[in-house]
PDB file of C-alpha atoms in Angstrom:
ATOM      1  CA  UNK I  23     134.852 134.434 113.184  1.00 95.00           C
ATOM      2  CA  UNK I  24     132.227 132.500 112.124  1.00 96.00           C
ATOM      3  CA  UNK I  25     129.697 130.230 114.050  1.00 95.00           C
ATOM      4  CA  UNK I  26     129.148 126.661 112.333  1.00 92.00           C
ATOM      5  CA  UNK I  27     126.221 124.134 112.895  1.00 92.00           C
ATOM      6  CA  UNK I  28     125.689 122.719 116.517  1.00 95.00           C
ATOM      7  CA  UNK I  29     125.880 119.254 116.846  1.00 97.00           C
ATOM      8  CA  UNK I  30     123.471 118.325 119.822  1.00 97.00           C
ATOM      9  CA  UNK I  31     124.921 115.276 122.085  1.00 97.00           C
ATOM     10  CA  UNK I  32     122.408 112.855 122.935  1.00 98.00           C
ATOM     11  CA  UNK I  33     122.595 110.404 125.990  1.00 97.00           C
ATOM     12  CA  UNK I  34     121.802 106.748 125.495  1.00 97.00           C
ATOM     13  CA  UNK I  35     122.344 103.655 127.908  1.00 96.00           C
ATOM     14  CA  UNK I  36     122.283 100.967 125.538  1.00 96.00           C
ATOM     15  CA  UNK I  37     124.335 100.705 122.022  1.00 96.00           C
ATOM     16  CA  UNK I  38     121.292  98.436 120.372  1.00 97.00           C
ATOM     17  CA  UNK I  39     118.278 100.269 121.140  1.00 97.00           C
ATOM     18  CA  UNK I  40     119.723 103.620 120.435  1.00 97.00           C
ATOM     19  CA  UNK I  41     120.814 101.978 116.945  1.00 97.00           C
ATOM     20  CA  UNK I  42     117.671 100.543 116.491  1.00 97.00           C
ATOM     21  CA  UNK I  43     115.474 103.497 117.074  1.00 98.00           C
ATOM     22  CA  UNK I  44     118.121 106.467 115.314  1.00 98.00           C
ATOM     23  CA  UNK I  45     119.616 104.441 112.626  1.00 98.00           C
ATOM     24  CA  UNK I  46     116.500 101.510 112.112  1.00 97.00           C
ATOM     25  CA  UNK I  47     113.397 104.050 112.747  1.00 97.00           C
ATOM     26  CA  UNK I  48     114.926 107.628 112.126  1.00 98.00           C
ATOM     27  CA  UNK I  49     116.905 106.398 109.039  1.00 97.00           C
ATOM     28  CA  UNK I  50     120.580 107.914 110.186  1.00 98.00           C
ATOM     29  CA  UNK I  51     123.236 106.494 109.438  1.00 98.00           C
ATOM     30  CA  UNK I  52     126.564 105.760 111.556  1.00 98.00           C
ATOM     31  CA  UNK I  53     129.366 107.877 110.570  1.00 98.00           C
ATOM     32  CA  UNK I  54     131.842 106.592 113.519  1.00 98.00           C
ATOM     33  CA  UNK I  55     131.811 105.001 116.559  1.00 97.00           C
ATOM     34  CA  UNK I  56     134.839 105.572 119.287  1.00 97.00           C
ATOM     35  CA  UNK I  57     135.356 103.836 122.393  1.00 96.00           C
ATOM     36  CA  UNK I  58     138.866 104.179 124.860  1.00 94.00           C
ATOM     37  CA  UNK I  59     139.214 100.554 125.384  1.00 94.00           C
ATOM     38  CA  UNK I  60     136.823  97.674 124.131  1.00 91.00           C
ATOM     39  CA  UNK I  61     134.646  97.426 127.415  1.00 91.00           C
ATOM     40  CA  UNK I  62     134.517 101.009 127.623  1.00 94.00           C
ATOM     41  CA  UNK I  63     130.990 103.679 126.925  1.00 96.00           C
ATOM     42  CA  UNK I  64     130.350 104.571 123.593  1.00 97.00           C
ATOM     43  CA  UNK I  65     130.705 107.888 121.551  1.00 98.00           C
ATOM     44  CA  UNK I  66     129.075 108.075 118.313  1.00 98.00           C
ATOM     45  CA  UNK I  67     128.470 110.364 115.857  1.00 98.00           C
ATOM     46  CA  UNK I  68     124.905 109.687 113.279  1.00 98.00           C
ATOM     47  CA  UNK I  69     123.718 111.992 110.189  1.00 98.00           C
ATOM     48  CA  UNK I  70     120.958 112.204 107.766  1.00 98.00           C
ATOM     49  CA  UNK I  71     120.164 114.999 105.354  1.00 96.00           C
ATOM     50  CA  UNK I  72     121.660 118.167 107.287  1.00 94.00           C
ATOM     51  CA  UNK I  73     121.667 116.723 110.710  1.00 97.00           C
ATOM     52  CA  UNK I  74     124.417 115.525 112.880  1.00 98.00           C
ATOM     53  CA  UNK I  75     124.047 114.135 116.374  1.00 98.00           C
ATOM     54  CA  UNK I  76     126.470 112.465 118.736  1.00 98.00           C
ATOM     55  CA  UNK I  77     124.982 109.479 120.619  1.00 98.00           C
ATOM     56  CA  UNK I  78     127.245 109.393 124.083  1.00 98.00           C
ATOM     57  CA  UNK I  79     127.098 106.434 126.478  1.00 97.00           C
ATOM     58  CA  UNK I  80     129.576 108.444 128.855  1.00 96.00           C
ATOM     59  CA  UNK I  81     128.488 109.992 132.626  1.00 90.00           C
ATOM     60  CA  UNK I  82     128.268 113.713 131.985  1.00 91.00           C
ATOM     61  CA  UNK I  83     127.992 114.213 128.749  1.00 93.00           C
ATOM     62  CA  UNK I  84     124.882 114.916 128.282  1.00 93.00           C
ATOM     63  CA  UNK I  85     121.156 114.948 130.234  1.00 92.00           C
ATOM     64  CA  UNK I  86     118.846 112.352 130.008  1.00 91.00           C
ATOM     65  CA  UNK I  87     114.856 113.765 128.911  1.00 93.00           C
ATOM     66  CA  UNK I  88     116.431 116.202 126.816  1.00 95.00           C
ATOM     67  CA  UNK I  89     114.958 118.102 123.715  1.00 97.00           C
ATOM     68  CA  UNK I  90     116.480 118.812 120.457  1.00 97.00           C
ATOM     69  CA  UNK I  91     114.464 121.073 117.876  1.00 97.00           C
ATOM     70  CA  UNK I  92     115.198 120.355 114.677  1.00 97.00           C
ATOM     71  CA  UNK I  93     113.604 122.516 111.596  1.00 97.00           C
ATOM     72  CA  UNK I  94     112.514 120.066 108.756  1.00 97.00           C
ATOM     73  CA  UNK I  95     111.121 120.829 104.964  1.00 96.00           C
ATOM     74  CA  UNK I  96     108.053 118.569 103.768  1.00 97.00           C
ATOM     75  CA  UNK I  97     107.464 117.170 107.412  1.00 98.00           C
ATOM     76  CA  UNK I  98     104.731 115.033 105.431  1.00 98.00           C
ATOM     77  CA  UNK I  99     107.474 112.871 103.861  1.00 98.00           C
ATOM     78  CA  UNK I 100     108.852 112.099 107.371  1.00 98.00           C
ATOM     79  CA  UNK I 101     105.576 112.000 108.487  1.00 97.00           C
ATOM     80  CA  UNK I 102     104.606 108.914 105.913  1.00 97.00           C
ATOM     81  CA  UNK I 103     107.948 107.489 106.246  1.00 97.00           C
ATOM     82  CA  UNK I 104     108.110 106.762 110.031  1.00 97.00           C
ATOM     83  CA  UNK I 105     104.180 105.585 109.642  1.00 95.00           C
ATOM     84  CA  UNK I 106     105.694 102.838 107.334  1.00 95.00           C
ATOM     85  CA  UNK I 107     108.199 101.633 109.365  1.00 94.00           C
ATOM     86  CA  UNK I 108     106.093 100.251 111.726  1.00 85.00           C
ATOM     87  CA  UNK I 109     108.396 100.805 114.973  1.00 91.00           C
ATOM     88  CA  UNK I 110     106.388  99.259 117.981  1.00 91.00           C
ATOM     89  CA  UNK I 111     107.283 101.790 120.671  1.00 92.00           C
ATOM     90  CA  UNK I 112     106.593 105.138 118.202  1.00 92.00           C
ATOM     91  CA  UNK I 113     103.426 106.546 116.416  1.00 93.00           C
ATOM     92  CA  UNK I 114     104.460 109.807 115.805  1.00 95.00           C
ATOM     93  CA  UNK I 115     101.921 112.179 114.380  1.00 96.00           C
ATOM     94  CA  UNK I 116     102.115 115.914 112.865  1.00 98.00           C
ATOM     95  CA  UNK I 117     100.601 118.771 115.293  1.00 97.00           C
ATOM     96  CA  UNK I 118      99.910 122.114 114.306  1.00 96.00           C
ATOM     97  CA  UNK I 119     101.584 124.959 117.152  1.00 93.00           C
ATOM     98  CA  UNK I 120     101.723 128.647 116.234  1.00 90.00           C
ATOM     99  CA  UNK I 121     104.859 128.457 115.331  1.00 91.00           C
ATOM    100  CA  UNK I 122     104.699 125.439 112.222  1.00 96.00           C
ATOM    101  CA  UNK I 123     103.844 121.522 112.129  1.00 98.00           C
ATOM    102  CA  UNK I 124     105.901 119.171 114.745  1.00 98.00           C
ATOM    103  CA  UNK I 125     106.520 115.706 114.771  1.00 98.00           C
ATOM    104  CA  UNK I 126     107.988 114.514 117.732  1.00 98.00           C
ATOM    105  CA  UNK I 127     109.732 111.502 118.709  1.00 97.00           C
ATOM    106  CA  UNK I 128     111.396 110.166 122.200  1.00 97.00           C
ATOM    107  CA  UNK I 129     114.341 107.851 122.197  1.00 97.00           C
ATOM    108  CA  UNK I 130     114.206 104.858 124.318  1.00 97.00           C
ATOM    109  CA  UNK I 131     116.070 106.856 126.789  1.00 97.00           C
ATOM    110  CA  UNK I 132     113.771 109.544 127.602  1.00 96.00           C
ATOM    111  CA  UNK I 133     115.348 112.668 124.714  1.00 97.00           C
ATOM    112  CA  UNK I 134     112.824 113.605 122.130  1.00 97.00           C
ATOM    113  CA  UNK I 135     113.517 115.433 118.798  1.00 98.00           C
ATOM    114  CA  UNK I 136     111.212 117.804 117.921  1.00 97.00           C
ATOM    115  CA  UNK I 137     111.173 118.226 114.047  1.00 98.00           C
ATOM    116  CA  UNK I 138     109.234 121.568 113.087  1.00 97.00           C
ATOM    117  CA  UNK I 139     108.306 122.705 109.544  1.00 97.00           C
ATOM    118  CA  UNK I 140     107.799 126.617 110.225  1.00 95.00           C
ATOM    119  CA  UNK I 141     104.716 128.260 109.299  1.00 90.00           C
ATOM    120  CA  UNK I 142     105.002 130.163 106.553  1.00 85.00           C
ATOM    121  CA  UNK I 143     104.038 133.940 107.152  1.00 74.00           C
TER     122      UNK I 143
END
């Protein structure tokens, strides 16, 4: 047996802003979108780098206001790429915990990511 990647599922409640803050702001990109019928919720799945999410419009699948911690290397470079970017509703800075440097973002729904460079013992 072996145990592969998670692949957190993130709840959103509207297709634009959750494009416009994951793929615009966070730079993923959209690897494939599903839907039962054409008036239907959305399923999505996003990457960048190492990191897959699923974006999921559909009742149940998820909790809004949730938290995904996601380990990073050179949080700086995120750090002055987000700062660039100018996204109205996000000025994300770097804090220092015992644990390594976060930069955290929430979604327009109420989920944050957590990226964390670990401290180097």
């Amino acid at each position: 047996m072996k145990l592969l990647a998670a692949i957190p599922i993130i709840r959103i409640f509207s297709v634009d802003k959750a494009k416009e803050f994951y793929l615009g702001f966070l730079g993923f990109s959209l690897e494939w979108e599903h839907r039962f019928e054409k008036d239907l919720p959305l399923y999505a799945e996003i990457k960048r780098s190492g990191l897959t999410l699923h974006l999921s419009e559909h009742h149940g699948d998820a909790t809004p206001g949730s938290t995904t911690f996601v380990p990073i290397e050179d949080i700086d470079a995120l750090h002055r790429e987000l700062t660039t970017k100018s996204y109205p509703y996000a000025r994300p800075g770097i804090e220092v915990a015992g644990w390594g440097r976060v930069l955290e973002v929430a979604d327009p729904f109420g989920n944050r990511i957590r990226f964390c460079e670990r401290a180097k013992n």
